[in-house]
Coordinates of C-alpha atoms and ligand atoms in Angstrom, one line a residue:
M50 CA 0.0 0.0 0.0
R51 CA 1.3 3.4 -0.9
S52 CA 1.9 5.4 2.2
V53 CA 0.5 8.9 2.4
W54 CA 3.1 9.6 5.0
M55 CA 5.9 8.8 2.6
A56 CA 4.6 11.2 0.0
L57 CA 4.2 13.9 2.6
A58 CA 7.6 13.2 4.0
L59 CA 9.2 14.0 0.7
T60 CA 7.3 17.2 0.4
A61 CA 8.1 18.2 4.0
T62 CA 11.8 17.4 3.6
L63 CA 12.0 19.5 0.5
S64 CA 10.1 22.4 2.0
A65 CA 12.5 22.3 5.0
A66 CA 15.6 22.4 2.8
S67 CA 16.3 26.1 3.0
P68 CA 15.3 27.4 6.4
S69 CA 17.6 29.9 8.0
G70 CA 16.0 28.8 11.3
A71 CA 17.0 29.0 14.9
S72 CA 20.4 27.4 15.5
D73 CA 22.4 26.9 18.6
G74 CA 20.5 29.6 20.5
E75 CA 23.5 31.5 21.9
G76 CA 22.0 34.7 23.3
A77 CA 18.4 33.5 23.0
A78 CA 16.1 34.7 25.6
P79 CA 15.1 32.0 28.2
G80 CA 11.7 30.7 27.2
S81 CA 12.1 31.6 23.6
N82 CA 11.4 29.0 20.9
P83 CA 12.5 26.4 20.1
L84 CA 13.0 25.3 23.7
F85 CA 16.0 22.9 23.1
R86 CA 18.6 23.7 20.5
D87 CA 21.3 21.1 20.8
R88 CA 19.3 18.2 19.4
F89 CA 16.0 17.6 17.6
T90 CA 12.9 16.9 19.7
A91 CA 9.3 16.2 18.9
D92 CA 5.9 15.2 20.2
P93 CA 5.9 17.3 23.4
A94 CA 3.9 16.0 26.4
P95 CA 3.8 18.0 29.6
L96 CA 3.2 16.7 33.1
V97 CA 3.0 18.9 36.2
V98 CA 4.3 17.4 39.5
G99 CA 4.2 19.8 42.4
D100 CA 6.1 23.0 41.5
R101 CA 7.8 21.4 38.4
L102 CA 6.7 20.8 34.9
Y103 CA 8.2 17.8 33.1
L104 CA 8.2 17.7 29.3
Y105 CA 8.4 14.3 27.6
V106 CA 9.6 14.3 24.0
G107 CA 10.7 11.9 21.3
H108 CA 14.3 12.3 20.1
D109 CA 14.5 12.9 16.4
E110 CA 17.7 11.5 14.8
A111 CA 16.7 11.3 11.1
Q112 CA 19.7 11.6 8.8
R113 CA 19.6 13.3 5.4
D114 CA 16.3 12.3 3.7
E115 CA 15.4 9.6 6.2
M116 CA 11.7 10.1 7.3
F117 CA 11.9 9.2 11.0
N118 CA 14.6 7.8 13.1
M119 CA 13.4 7.9 16.7
R120 CA 15.0 5.4 19.1
E121 CA 14.4 6.9 22.5
W122 CA 12.4 9.3 24.7
L123 CA 13.8 12.2 26.6
V124 CA 12.5 14.3 29.5
Y125 CA 13.2 17.9 30.5
S126 CA 11.9 19.9 33.5
T127 CA 11.4 23.5 34.5
T128 CA 10.1 25.4 37.5
D129 CA 9.7 28.8 35.6
M130 CA 8.9 27.9 32.0
K131 CA 12.2 29.6 31.0
N132 CA 15.1 27.6 32.3
W133 CA 15.1 23.8 31.6
T134 CA 17.0 20.9 33.0
S135 CA 17.8 17.8 30.9
Y136 CA 18.1 14.2 32.1
P137 CA 19.4 11.0 30.6
P138 CA 17.0 9.2 28.2
I139 CA 14.1 7.7 30.1
M140 CA 13.5 4.7 27.8
K141 CA 14.3 3.2 24.3
A142 CA 11.6 1.8 22.0
T143 CA 13.4 -1.6 22.2
D144 CA 13.1 -1.6 26.0
F145 CA 9.6 -2.9 25.1
K146 CA 10.9 -6.3 24.2
W147 CA 8.0 -6.9 21.8
A148 CA 8.7 -3.7 19.9
K149 CA 11.1 -3.3 16.9
K150 CA 11.6 0.4 16.7
D151 CA 10.0 3.9 16.6
A152 CA 9.9 5.9 19.8
W153 CA 6.9 7.9 18.6
A154 CA 4.5 10.1 20.6
S155 CA 4.0 9.5 24.4
Q156 CA 2.4 10.9 27.5
T157 CA 3.2 10.3 31.2
I158 CA 0.6 10.5 34.0
Q159 CA 0.9 10.2 37.7
K160 CA -1.3 7.8 39.6
N161 CA -1.2 5.5 42.6
G162 CA 2.2 7.0 43.6
K163 CA 3.7 6.0 40.3
F164 CA 4.4 7.4 36.9
Y165 CA 2.8 5.6 33.9
F166 CA 4.3 6.3 30.5
Y167 CA 2.2 5.5 27.4
A168 CA 4.0 5.4 24.1
A169 CA 3.6 4.4 20.4
V170 CA 6.1 2.0 18.9
E171 CA 6.3 -0.4 16.0
H172 CA 5.3 -3.9 17.1
D173 CA 7.3 -7.0 16.1
S174 CA 5.8 -9.4 13.5
S175 CA 3.6 -11.1 16.1
H176 CA 1.2 -8.1 15.9
P177 CA 2.3 -6.1 12.8
G178 CA 1.8 -2.4 12.8
K179 CA 2.0 0.3 15.4
A180 CA 1.1 -0.4 19.0
I181 CA 0.9 1.3 22.3
G182 CA 2.9 0.2 25.3
V183 CA 2.8 1.3 28.9
A184 CA 5.8 1.6 31.2
V185 CA 6.1 2.5 34.8
S186 CA 8.6 4.3 37.1
D187 CA 8.7 5.6 40.7
R188 CA 10.1 8.9 39.4
P189 CA 9.0 11.3 36.6
T190 CA 12.5 11.2 35.2
G191 CA 12.5 7.4 35.0
P192 CA 14.1 5.1 34.0
F193 CA 10.8 3.5 32.9
T194 CA 10.3 -0.2 32.5
D195 CA 7.6 -2.1 30.6
A196 CA 4.7 -2.5 32.9
R197 CA 3.0 -5.5 31.1
G198 CA 5.6 -7.3 28.9
S199 CA 3.1 -6.9 26.0
A200 CA 1.4 -4.1 24.2
L201 CA -1.6 -2.4 25.8
I202 CA -3.1 -1.7 22.3
T203 CA -2.4 -3.5 19.1
N204 CA -3.6 -2.9 15.5
E205 CA -6.0 -5.9 15.8
M206 CA -7.9 -4.2 18.6
T207 CA -9.2 -1.5 16.2
P208 CA -10.2 -3.7 13.3
K209 CA -12.2 -1.0 11.4
G210 CA -9.0 1.0 11.0
T211 CA -7.6 1.5 7.5
H212 CA -3.9 1.3 8.0
S213 CA -1.1 -0.2 10.1
W214 CA 0.0 3.0 11.9
E215 CA -3.5 3.9 13.1
D216 CA -2.8 3.0 16.8
I217 CA -0.4 5.8 17.8
D218 CA -0.2 8.9 19.9
P219 CA -1.7 8.0 23.3
T220 CA -3.1 10.8 25.5
V221 CA -4.2 9.9 29.1
F222 CA -6.5 11.8 31.3
T223 CA -7.8 11.2 34.9
D224 CA -11.3 12.5 35.5
D225 CA -12.6 13.9 38.7
D226 CA -14.1 10.5 39.7
G227 CA -10.6 8.9 39.5
T228 CA -11.2 7.1 36.2
T229 CA -8.3 7.3 33.8
W230 CA -9.1 7.4 30.1
I231 CA -6.8 6.8 27.1
A232 CA -7.4 8.3 23.6
W233 CA -5.2 7.7 20.6
G234 CA -5.2 7.3 16.8
N235 CA -4.2 8.4 13.3
R236 CA -7.0 9.2 10.9
Q237 CA -9.4 7.5 13.4
C238 CA -9.5 8.7 17.0
Y239 CA -10.4 6.2 19.7
I240 CA -11.1 6.4 23.5
A241 CA -11.3 3.7 26.2
R242 CA -11.3 3.5 29.9
L243 CA -8.2 2.1 31.7
K244 CA -8.6 -0.2 34.7
P245 CA -7.4 1.1 38.0
N246 CA -4.1 -0.8 37.6
M247 CA -3.4 1.5 34.6
I248 CA -2.1 -1.3 32.4
E249 CA -5.3 -2.9 31.0
I250 CA -8.2 -1.5 28.9
D251 CA -11.5 -1.6 30.7
G252 CA -14.6 -2.1 28.5
P253 CA -15.2 -1.1 24.9
I254 CA -13.0 1.0 22.6
T255 CA -15.1 3.8 21.1
E256 CA -14.4 5.8 18.0
I257 CA -14.7 9.6 18.5
T258 CA -13.0 10.9 15.3
P259 CA -13.6 14.7 15.1
P260 CA -13.5 16.6 11.8
H261 CA -10.1 16.6 9.9
F262 CA -8.6 14.4 12.6
E263 CA -5.1 13.4 11.6
E264 CA -3.3 12.3 14.9
G265 CA -1.8 13.6 18.1
P266 CA -5.0 13.8 20.3
W267 CA -4.6 15.6 23.7
L268 CA -7.3 15.5 26.4
H269 CA -7.7 18.1 29.1
K270 CA -10.4 19.7 31.3
R271 CA -10.9 23.2 32.5
G272 CA -13.8 24.0 34.8
G273 CA -16.7 21.8 33.6
L274 CA -15.5 21.6 30.0
Y275 CA -13.6 18.7 28.4
Y276 CA -11.2 19.5 25.5
L277 CA -10.0 17.2 22.7
S278 CA -7.2 19.0 20.8
Y279 CA -5.5 17.3 17.9
A280 CA -3.3 17.6 14.8
S281 CA -5.8 18.1 12.0
L282 CA -5.4 18.1 8.2
D283 CA -8.0 19.3 5.8
R284 CA -6.8 17.2 2.9
S285 CA -8.6 19.3 0.3
T286 CA -6.8 22.5 1.1
Q287 CA -3.9 21.9 3.5
R288 CA -0.4 20.5 3.0
D289 CA 0.7 20.5 6.6
E290 CA -1.1 19.7 9.9
H291 CA -2.7 22.4 12.0
V292 CA -4.2 22.0 15.5
S293 CA -8.0 21.8 15.9
Y294 CA -10.1 21.1 18.9
A295 CA -13.5 19.9 20.1
T296 CA -15.2 20.3 23.5
A297 CA -17.7 18.2 25.4
P298 CA -19.7 18.4 28.7
S299 CA -18.3 15.0 29.7
I300 CA -15.4 12.7 28.7
T301 CA -17.9 10.5 26.9
G302 CA -19.1 13.4 24.8
P303 CA -20.9 14.5 22.8
W304 CA -17.9 16.3 21.2
T305 CA -18.6 19.6 19.5
Y306 CA -16.0 20.7 16.8
R307 CA -14.7 24.2 17.6
G308 CA -12.4 24.8 14.6
E309 CA -8.7 25.4 14.3
L310 CA -6.5 26.6 17.1
T311 CA -3.2 27.0 15.2
G312 CA -1.8 27.1 11.7
S313 CA 1.0 24.7 10.7
G314 CA 4.4 24.5 12.4
K315 CA 7.1 26.2 10.4
Y316 CA 8.6 23.8 7.8
S317 CA 6.9 20.9 9.4
F318 CA 4.3 18.5 8.2
T319 CA 3.4 17.5 11.8
I320 CA 2.7 19.7 14.8
H321 CA 1.5 17.5 17.8
P322 CA -0.1 19.5 20.6
G323 CA 0.4 19.0 24.4
I324 CA -1.4 21.2 26.9
A325 CA -1.0 21.8 30.7
E326 CA -1.9 24.3 33.4
F327 CA 1.2 25.3 35.4
K328 CA 1.3 27.8 38.3
G329 CA -2.0 29.4 37.2
D330 CA -1.3 29.8 33.5
W331 CA -2.1 27.5 30.6
Y332 CA 0.4 26.5 28.0
I333 CA 0.4 24.7 24.6
F334 CA 3.5 22.8 23.5
L335 CA 3.9 22.1 19.8
H336 CA 6.8 21.3 17.4
N337 CA 8.1 22.8 14.2
A338 CA 11.0 22.1 11.9
A339 CA 12.8 25.5 12.0
L340 CA 15.8 24.4 14.0
T341 CA 19.3 23.9 12.5
V342 CA 21.8 21.8 14.5
G343 CA 25.3 21.8 13.1
D344 CA 24.9 21.1 9.4
Q345 CA 21.5 19.5 9.8
N346 CA 18.4 21.5 8.8
G347 CA 15.0 20.9 10.2
A348 CA 12.9 18.3 8.3
I349 CA 9.9 16.0 8.9
G350 CA 12.2 13.8 11.1
R351 CA 14.2 16.7 12.6
R352 CA 11.8 18.8 14.6
A353 CA 12.0 21.1 17.6
V354 CA 9.5 21.7 20.4
T355 CA 8.0 25.1 21.2
V356 CA 5.7 26.5 23.8
E357 CA 3.1 29.3 23.8
R358 CA 0.6 30.6 26.3
L359 CA -2.9 29.2 25.9
L360 CA -5.7 31.7 26.6
Y361 CA -9.5 31.1 27.0
N362 CA -12.4 33.2 26.1
A363 CA -15.2 33.7 28.6
D364 CA -17.3 31.0 27.0
G365 CA -14.5 28.4 27.3
T366 CA -13.4 28.5 23.7
L367 CA -9.7 28.9 23.0
R368 CA -8.1 31.9 21.5
P369 CA -6.1 31.2 18.4
V370 CA -2.4 30.4 19.0
M371 CA 0.5 31.6 16.8
Q372 CA 3.8 29.8 17.0
T373 CA 6.4 32.5 17.7
S374 CA 10.1 32.8 18.2
A375 CA 9.6 34.8 21.4
G376 CA 7.3 32.1 23.0
V377 CA 6.9 32.7 26.7
S378 CA 9.8 35.0 26.9
A379 CA 7.5 37.7 25.4
P380 CA 5.9 40.0 27.9
R381 CA 2.2 39.2 28.5
Ligands
FUB115 O1 6.9 11.6 15.8 C1 6.3 10.5 15.1 C2 4.9 10.9 14.7 O2 4.9 12.1 14.0 C3 4.0 11.1 15.9 O3 3.6 9.9 16.5 C4 2.9 11.9 15.3 O4 2.1 12.6 16.2 C5 3.8 12.9 14.5 O5 4.2 14.0 15.2

């Protein structure tokens, strides 16, 4: 089957061939974008623990025209959104013994005194296609170890799906009643309840695909309103992903499409939102492909994470977000 991703990869690599993007960041204001300039990072997923925000990312290591080369996940932390601490890699894709490769998008959540890390990887030939694993640690900075010894979600569990990479990009959210939900997908968006042990699906998998859904769902709640933000692609008019969102009065819906939240990430086909409230302010993390490291330009597989403030209107809708160079270094 011809992969849409492969065609888009070529387009995105070519369009990224001539950026005079951000480079090593010497002299860059703390909090300006991209956040990390010594290596390529993607798929940002924030987690707040006490007075510290942890940001989980995939490590982009694509060489030349390679589409993706992602072998491990990294974590950074901050207490002020401006100065970041880095740590050793928290896990490799192949630390899931049943996985072959591809440390794709992830999210970590705290529950029962532990940290649960959900991540997309390529399964071995026993369950071909992408799959979602869950790993656990006593600390947000890991190291994380496989919590099951098998995938939590495999391609066979979503049989109506059209392609082998549909089960990616987990987002996890604990509701006020203590129930944790997991949503994920590419082209189709699914949601299911997790058992209290956090490592098994509880009950049915429901499809909730919103308009123009491409991938990268992110669940959050503010006041009484639930938000499903996601990388969207209107295939009739757009070449690169934007971020769109839907809202609902409950985690089980009904979801109302609210339109686009952002345009595309500079030079990037993908964009991947991650949202968190930290010390009274809301933030949206994204990625673009505007960073140059050494002689390597940004590309579909050489991305860089960014952050912007996320603001709400009085009715709970979100104000449009622009990816900027100043990021949160800009005065309010
Ligand atoms: O980083 C690999 C894939 O690209 C992610 O799983 C998607 O969300 C897109 O960002």
